mmCIF file with all atom_site columns, C-alpha atoms in Angstrom:
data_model
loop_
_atom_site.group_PDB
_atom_site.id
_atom_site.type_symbol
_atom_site.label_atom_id
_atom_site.label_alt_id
_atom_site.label_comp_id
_atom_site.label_asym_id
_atom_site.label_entity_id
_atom_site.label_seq_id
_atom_site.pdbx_PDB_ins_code
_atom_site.Cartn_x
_atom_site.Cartn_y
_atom_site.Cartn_z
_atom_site.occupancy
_atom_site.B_iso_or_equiv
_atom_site.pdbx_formal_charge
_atom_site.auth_seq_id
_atom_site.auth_comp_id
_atom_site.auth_asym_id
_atom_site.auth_atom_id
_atom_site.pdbx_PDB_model_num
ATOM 1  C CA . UNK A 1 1  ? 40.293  -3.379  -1.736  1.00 58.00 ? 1  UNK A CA 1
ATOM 2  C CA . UNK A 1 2  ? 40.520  -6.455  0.474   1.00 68.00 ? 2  UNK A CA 1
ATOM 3  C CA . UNK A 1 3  ? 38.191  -9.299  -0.914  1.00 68.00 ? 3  UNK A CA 1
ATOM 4  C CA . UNK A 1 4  ? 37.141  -9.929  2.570   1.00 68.00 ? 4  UNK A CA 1
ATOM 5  C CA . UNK A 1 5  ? 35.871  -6.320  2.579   1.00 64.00 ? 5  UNK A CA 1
ATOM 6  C CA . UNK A 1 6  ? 34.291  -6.446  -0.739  1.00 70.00 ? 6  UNK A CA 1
ATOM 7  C CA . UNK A 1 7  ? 31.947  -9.625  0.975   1.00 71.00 ? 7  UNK A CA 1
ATOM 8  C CA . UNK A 1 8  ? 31.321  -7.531  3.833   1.00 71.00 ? 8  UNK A CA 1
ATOM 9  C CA . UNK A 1 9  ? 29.959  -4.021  2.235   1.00 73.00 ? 9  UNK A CA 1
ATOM 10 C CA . UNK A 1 10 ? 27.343  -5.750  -0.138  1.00 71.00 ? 10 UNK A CA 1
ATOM 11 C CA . UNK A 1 11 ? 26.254  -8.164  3.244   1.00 68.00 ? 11 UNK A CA 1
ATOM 12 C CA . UNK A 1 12 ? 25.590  -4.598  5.168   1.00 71.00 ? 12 UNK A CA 1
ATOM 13 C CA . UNK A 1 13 ? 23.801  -3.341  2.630   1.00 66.00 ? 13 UNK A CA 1
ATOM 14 C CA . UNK A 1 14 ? 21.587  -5.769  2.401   1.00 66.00 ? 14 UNK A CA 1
ATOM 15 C CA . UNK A 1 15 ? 20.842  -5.913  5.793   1.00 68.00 ? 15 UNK A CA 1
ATOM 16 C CA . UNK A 1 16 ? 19.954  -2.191  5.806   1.00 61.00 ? 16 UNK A CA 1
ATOM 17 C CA . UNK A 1 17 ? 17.762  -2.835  2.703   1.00 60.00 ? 17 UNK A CA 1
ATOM 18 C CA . UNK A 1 18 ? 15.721  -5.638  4.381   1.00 56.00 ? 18 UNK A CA 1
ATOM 19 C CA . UNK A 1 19 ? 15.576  -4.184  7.902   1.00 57.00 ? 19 UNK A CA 1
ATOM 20 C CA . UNK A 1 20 ? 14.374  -0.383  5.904   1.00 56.00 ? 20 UNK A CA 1
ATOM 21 C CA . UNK A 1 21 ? 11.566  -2.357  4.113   1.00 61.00 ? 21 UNK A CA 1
ATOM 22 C CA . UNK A 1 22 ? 10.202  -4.105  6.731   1.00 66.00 ? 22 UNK A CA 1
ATOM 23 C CA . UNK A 1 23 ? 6.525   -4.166  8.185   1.00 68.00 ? 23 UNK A CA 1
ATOM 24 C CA . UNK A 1 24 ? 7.791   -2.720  12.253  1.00 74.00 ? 24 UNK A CA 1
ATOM 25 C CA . UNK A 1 25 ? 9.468   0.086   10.284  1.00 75.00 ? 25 UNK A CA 1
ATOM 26 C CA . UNK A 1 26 ? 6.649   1.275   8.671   1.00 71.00 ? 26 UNK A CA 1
ATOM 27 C CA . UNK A 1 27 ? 4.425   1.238   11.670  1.00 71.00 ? 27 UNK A CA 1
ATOM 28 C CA . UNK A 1 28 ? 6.727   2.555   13.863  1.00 76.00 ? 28 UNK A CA 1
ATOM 29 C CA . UNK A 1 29 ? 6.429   5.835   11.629  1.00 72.00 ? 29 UNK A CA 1
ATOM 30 C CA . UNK A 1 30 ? 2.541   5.618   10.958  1.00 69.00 ? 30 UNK A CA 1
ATOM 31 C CA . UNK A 1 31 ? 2.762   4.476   7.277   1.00 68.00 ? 31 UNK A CA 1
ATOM 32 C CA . UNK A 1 32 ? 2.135   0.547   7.578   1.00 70.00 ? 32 UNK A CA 1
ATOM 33 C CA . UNK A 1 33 ? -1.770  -0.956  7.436   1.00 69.00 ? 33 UNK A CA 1
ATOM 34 C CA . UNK A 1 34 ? -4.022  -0.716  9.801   1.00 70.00 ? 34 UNK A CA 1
ATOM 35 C CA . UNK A 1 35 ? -4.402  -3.767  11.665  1.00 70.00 ? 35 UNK A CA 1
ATOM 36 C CA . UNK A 1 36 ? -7.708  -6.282  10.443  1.00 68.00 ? 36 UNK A CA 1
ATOM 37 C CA . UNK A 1 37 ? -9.848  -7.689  13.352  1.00 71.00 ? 37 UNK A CA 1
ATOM 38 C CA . UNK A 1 38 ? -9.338  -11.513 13.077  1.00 71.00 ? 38 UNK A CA 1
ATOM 39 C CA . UNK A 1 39 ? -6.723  -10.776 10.216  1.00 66.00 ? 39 UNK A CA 1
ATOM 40 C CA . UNK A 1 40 ? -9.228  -11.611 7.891   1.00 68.00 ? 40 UNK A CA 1
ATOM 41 C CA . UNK A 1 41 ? -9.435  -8.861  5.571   1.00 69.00 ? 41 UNK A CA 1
ATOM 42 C CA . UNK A 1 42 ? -11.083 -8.218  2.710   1.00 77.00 ? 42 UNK A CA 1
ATOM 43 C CA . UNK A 1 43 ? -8.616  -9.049  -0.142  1.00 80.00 ? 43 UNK A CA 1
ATOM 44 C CA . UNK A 1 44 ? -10.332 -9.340  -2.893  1.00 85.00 ? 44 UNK A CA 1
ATOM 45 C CA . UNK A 1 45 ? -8.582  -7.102  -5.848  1.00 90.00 ? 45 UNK A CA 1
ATOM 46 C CA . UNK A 1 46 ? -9.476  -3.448  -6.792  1.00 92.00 ? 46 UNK A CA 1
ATOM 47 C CA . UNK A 1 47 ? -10.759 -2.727  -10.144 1.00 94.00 ? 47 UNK A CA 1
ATOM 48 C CA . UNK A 1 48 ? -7.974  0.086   -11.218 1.00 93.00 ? 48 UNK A CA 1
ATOM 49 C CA . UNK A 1 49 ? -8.189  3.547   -13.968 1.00 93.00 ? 49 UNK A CA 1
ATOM 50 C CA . UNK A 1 50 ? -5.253  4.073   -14.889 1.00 90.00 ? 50 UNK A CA 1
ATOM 51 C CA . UNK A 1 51 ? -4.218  7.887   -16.129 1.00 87.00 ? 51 UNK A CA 1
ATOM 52 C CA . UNK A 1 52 ? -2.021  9.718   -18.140 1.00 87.00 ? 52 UNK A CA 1
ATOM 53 C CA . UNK A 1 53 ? 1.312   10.658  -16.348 1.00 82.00 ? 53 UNK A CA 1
ATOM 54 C CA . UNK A 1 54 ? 0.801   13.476  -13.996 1.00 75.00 ? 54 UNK A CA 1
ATOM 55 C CA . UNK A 1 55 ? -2.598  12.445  -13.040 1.00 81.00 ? 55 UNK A CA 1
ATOM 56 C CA . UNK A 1 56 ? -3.677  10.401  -9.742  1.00 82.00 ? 56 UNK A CA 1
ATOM 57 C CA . UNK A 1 57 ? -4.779  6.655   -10.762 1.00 89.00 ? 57 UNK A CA 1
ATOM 58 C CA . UNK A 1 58 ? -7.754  5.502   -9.415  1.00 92.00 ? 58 UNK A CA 1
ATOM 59 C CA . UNK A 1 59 ? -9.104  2.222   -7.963  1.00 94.00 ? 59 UNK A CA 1
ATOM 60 C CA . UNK A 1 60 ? -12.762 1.630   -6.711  1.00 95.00 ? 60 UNK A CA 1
ATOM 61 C CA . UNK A 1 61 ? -14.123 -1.659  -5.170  1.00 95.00 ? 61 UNK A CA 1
ATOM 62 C CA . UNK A 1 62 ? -16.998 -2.896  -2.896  1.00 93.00 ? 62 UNK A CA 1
ATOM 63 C CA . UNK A 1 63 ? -16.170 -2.180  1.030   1.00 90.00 ? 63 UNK A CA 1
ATOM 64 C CA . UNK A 1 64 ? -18.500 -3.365  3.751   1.00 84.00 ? 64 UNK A CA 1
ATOM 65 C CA . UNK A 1 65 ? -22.607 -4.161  2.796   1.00 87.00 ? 65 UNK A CA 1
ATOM 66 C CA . UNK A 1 66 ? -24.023 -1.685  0.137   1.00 92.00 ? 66 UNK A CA 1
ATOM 67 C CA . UNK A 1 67 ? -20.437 0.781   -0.115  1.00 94.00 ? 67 UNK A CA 1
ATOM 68 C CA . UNK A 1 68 ? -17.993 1.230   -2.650  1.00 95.00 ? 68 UNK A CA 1
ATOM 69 C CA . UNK A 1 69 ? -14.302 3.372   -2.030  1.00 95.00 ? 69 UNK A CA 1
ATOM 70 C CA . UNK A 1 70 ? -13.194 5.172   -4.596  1.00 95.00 ? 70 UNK A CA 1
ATOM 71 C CA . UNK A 1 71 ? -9.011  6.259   -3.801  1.00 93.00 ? 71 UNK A CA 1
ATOM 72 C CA . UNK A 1 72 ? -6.962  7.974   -5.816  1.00 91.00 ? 72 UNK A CA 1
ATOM 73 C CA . UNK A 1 73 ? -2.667  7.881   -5.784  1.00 84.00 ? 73 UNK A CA 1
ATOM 74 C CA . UNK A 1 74 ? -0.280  10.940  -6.203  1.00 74.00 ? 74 UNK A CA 1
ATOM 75 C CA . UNK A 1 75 ? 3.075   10.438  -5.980  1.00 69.00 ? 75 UNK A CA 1
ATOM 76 C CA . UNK A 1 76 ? 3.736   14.178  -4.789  1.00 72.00 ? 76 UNK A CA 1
ATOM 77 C CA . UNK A 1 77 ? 0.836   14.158  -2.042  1.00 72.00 ? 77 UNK A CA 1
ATOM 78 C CA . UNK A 1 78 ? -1.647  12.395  -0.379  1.00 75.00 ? 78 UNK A CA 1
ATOM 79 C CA . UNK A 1 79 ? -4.042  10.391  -1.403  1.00 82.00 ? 79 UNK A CA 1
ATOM 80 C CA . UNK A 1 80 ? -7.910  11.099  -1.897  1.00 88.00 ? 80 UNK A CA 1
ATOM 81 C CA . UNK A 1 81 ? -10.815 8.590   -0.452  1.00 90.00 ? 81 UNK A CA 1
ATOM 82 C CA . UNK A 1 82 ? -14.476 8.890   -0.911  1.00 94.00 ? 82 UNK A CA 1
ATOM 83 C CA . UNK A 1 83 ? -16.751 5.641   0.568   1.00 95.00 ? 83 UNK A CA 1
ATOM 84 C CA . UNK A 1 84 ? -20.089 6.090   -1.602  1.00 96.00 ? 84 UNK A CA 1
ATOM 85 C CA . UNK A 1 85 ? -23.563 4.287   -1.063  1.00 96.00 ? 85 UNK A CA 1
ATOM 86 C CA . UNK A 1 86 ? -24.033 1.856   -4.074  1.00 95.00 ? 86 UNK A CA 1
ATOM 87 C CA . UNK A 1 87 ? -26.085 -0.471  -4.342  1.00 94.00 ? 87 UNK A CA 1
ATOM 88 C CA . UNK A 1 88 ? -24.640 -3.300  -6.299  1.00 93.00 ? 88 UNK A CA 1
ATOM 89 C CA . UNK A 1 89 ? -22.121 -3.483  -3.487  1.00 91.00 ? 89 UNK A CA 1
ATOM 90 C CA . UNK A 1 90 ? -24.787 -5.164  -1.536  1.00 85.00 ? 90 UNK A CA 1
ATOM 91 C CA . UNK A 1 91 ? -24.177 -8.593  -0.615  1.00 70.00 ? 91 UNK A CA 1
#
């Protein structure tokens, strides 16, 4: 192999790799985040359960005045979300 080629395959592929990860791709195919009002989100970290393998983990936190989300992950479907009433969420 040519050692001009062997620069060029690893540059391609990391073009692909950047250009496949990036933030337009995802929304283009309805899998990026929604977009924030004022792009001032909440950001504040989710306290996270984690479970044995072959179980959904499961992170809750405070959303909006006086709710909490509880989600859930699978890696072989979607997710689960339930937004609760709880009061110690209230600000």
């Amino acid at each position: 192999m040519a050692p001009a080629f062997r620069r060029v395959i690893p540059a391609i592929a990391a073009i692909g790799l950047v250009t496949g990860c990036s933030q337009q791709y995802n929304d283009e195919r309805g899998k990026g985040d929604a977009p924030v009002q004022g792009r001032s989100g909440d950001n504040t970290p989710a306290e996270v359960f984690n479970m044995p393998d072959g179980f959904g983990n499961l992170a809750t936190k405070c959303v909006g005045h006086g709710f909490r989300a509880y989600v859930t992950t699978n890696g072989g479907g979607p997710s689960n979300l339930e937004i609760v009433p709880d009061s110690s969420c209230a600000d």
